[in-house]
Short mmCIF file of C-alpha atoms in Angstrom, two decimals:
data_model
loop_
_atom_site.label_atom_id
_atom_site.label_comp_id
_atom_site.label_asym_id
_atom_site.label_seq_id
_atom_site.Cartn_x
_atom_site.Cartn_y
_atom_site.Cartn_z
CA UNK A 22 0.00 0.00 0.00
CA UNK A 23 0.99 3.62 -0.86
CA UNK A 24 -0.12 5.09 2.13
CA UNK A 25 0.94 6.73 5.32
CA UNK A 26 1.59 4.17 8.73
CA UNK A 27 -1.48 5.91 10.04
CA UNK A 28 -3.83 5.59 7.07
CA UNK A 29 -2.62 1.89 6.39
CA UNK A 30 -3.73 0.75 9.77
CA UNK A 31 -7.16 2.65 9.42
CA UNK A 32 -7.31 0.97 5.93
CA UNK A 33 -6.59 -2.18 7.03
CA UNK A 34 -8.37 -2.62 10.29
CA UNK A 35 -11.65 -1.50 8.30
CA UNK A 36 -10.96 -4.72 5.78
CA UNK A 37 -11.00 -6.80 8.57
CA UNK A 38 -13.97 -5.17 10.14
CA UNK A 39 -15.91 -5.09 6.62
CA UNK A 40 -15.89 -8.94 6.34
CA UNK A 41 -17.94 -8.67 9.67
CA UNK A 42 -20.32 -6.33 8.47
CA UNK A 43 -21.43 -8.58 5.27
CA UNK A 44 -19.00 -7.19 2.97
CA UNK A 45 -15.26 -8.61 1.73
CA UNK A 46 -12.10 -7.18 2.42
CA UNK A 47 -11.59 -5.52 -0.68
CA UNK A 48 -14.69 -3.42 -0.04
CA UNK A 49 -13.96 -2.57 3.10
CA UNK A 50 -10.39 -0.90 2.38
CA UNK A 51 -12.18 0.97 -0.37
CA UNK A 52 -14.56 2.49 1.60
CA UNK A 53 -11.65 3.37 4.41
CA UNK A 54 -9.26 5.51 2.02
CA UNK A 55 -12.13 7.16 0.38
CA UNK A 56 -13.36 7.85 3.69
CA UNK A 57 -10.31 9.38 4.85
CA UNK A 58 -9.15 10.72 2.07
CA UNK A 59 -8.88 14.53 1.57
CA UNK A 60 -10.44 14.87 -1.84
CA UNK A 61 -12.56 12.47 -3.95
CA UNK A 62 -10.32 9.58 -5.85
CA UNK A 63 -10.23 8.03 -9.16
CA UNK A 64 -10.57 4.18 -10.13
CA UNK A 65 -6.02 4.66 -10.99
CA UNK A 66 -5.05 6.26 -7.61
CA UNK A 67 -6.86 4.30 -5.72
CA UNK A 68 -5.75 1.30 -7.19
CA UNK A 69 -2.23 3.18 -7.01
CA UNK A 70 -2.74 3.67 -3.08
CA UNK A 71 -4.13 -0.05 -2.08
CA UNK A 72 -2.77 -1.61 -4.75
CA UNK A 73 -5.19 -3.71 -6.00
CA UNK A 74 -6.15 -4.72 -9.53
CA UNK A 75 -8.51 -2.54 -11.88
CA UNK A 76 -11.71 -5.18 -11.91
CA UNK A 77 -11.30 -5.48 -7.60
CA UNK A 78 -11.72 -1.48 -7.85
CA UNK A 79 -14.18 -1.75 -10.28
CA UNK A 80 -16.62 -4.29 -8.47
CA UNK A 81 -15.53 -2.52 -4.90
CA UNK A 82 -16.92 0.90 -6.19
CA UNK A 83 -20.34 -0.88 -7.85
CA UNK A 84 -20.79 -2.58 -4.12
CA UNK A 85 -20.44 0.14 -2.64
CA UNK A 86 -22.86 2.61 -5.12
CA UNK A 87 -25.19 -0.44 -4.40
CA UNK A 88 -24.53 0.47 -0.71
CA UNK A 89 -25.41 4.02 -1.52
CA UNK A 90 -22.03 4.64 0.48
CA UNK A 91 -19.94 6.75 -2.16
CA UNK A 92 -21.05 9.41 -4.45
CA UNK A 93 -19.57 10.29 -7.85
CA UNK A 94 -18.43 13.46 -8.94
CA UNK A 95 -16.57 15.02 -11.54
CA UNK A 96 -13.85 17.41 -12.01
CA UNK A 97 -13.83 19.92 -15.24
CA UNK A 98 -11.78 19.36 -17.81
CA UNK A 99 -11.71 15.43 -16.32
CA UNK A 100 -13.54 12.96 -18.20
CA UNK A 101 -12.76 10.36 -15.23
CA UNK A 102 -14.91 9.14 -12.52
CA UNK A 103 -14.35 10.49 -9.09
CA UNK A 104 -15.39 8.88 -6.01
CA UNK A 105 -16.05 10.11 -2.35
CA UNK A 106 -18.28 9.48 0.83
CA UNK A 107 -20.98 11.94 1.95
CA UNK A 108 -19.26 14.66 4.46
CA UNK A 109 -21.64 14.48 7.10
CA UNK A 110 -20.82 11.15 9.31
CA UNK A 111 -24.57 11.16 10.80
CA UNK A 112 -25.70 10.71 6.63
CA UNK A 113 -23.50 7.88 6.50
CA UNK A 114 -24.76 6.31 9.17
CA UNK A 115 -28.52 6.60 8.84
CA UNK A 116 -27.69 5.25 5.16
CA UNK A 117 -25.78 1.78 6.43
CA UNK A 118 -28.19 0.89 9.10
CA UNK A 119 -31.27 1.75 6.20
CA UNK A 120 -29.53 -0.51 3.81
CA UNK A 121 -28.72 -3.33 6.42
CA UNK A 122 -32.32 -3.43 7.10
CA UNK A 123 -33.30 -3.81 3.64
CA UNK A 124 -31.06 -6.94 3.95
CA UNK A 125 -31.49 -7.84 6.66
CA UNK A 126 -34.34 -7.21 8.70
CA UNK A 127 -37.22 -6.62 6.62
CA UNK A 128 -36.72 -10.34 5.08
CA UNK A 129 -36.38 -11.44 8.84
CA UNK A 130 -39.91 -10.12 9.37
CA UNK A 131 -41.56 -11.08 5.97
CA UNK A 132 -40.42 -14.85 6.93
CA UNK A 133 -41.92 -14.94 10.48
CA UNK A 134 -45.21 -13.74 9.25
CA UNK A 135 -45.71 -16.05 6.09
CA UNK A 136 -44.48 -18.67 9.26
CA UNK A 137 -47.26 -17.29 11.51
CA UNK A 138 -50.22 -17.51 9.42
CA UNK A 139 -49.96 -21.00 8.83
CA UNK A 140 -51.91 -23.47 10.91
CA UNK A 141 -49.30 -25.35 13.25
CA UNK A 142 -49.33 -29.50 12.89
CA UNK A 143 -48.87 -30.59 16.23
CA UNK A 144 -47.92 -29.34 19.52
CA UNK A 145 -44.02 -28.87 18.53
CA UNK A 146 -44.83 -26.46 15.75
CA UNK A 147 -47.24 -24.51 18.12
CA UNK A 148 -44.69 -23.87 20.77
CA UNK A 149 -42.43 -23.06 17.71
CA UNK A 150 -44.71 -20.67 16.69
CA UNK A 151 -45.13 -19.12 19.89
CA UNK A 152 -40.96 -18.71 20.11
CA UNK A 153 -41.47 -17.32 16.90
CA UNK A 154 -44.07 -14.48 17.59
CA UNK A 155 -41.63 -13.61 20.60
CA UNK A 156 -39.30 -12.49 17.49
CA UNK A 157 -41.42 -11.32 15.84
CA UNK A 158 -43.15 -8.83 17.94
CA UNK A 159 -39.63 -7.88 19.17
CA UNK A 160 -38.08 -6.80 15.76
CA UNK A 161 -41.22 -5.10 14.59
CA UNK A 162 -41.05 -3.32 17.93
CA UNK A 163 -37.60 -2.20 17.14
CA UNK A 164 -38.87 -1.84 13.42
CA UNK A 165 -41.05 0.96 14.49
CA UNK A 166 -38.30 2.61 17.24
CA UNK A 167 -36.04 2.58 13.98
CA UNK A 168 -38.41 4.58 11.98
CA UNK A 169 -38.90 6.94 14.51
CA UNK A 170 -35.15 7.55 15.18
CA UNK A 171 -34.53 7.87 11.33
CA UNK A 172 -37.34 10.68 11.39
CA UNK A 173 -35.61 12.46 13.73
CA UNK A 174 -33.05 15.39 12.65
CA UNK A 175 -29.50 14.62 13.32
CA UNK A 176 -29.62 17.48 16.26
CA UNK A 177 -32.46 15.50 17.98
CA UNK A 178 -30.86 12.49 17.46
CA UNK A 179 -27.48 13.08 18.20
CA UNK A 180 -29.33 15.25 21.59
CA UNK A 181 -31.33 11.37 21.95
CA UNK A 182 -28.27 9.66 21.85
CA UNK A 183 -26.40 11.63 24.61
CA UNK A 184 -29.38 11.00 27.06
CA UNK A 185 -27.53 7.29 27.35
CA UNK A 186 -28.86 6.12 31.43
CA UNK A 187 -29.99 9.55 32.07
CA UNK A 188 -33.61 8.38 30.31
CA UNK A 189 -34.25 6.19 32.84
CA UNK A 190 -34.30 9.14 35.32
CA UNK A 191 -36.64 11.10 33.13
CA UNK A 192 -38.81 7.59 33.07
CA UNK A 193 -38.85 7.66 37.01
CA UNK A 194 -39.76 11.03 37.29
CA UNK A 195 -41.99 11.18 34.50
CA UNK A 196 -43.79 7.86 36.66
CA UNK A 197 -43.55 9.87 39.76
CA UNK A 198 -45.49 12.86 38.43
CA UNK A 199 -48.39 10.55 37.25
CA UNK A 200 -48.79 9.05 40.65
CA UNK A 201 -49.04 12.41 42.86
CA UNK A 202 -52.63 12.78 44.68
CA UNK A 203 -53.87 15.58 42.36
CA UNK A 204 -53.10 12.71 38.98
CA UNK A 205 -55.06 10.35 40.59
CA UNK A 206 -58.62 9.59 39.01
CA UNK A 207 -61.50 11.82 41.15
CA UNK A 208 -64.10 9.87 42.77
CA UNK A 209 -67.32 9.53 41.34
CA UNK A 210 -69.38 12.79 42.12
CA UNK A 211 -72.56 11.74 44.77
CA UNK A 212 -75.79 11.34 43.17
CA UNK A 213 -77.95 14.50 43.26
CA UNK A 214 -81.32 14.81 45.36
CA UNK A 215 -84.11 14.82 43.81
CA UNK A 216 -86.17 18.11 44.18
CA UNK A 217 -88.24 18.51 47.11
CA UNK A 218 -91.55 18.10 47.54
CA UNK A 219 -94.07 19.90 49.90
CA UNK A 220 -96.90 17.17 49.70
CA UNK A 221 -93.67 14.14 50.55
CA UNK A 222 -92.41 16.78 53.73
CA UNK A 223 -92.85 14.42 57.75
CA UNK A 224 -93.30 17.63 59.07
CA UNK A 225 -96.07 18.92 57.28
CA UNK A 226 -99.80 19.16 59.31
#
């Protein structure tokens, strides 16, 4: 590699980390030095930099416009293709965990369900099935905390994010505030006399 100590390990330990993440090496170390580089990069330098051959560039870059991970640009007077990663971290972000629930989780979810209509056999399949709502209801309850993180802006979330344990001292106050004597439910109003009525009066001669 063509590249600094410092930028070689960053390079490097994001190749290992990519084959974690669902994609290869190759990818990975791509996505690294464009990442860190300090202007966008052509197909040649970064095959220069990593050293890798033209087609592992070429399929590398396609992943990772599949990924919606890099954007290309152009340079005037440059007929070349330019390649770069969006400058805001928090867009890069919300854009891998979108795309690793395309892959991942939605198909998770369309499986259980398809799994849940169906009418179980025996006994075995109905405790399966009952494991398998447990999933189910968890991931679509994380489904739907996903989509309301992603609506949030990246102030909010970044604000949400910082809370870390301190929520669950806003949950115990929040439950203390609901429980003081003036929250608690009013008891029923007595039922009203009815109107009085001089012929109905003891007293009367």
């Amino acid at each position: 590699m063509d590249l600094s100590p410092l930028l070689q390990s960053f390079v490097l330990h994001f190749g290992e980390m990519g084959s974690r993440w669902g994609i290869n090496r190759t990818v990975g170390q791509i996505y690294a030095l464009l990442f860190a580089a300090s202007e966008p990069l052509n197909a040649d330098q970064i095959m220069e930099k990593l050293g890798f051959s033209r087609s592992n560039v070429s399929m590398g870059l396609k992943e990772l416009q599949t990924w919606n991970l890099v954007r290309l640009v152009h340079k005037p007077g440059d007929r070349r293709d330019y390649f770069t990663t969006p400058d805001d971290i928090w867009a890069i972000v919300r854009t891998l965990a979108e795309e690793r629930k395309k892959r991942e989780v939605d198909p998770t979810l369309s499986m259980l369900r398809e799994l849940l209509m169906q009418t179980p056999a025996n006994a075995d399949e109905r405790h399966a099935q009952g494991r398998m709502r447990e999933m189910h209801d968890l991931i679509e309850l994380l489904t739907r905390w996903y989509g309301d993180v992603q609506g949030l802006d990246t102030d909010r979330l970044v604000m949400l994010l910082s809370l870390g344990a301190r929520v669950q001292k806003i949950l115990e106050i929040k439950d203390k505030l609901t429980s003081l004597p003036g929250r608690r439910s009013k008891p029923a109003a007595p039922a009203s006399e009815p109107p009085f009525d001089p012929d109905l009066d003891p007293g009367r001669d």
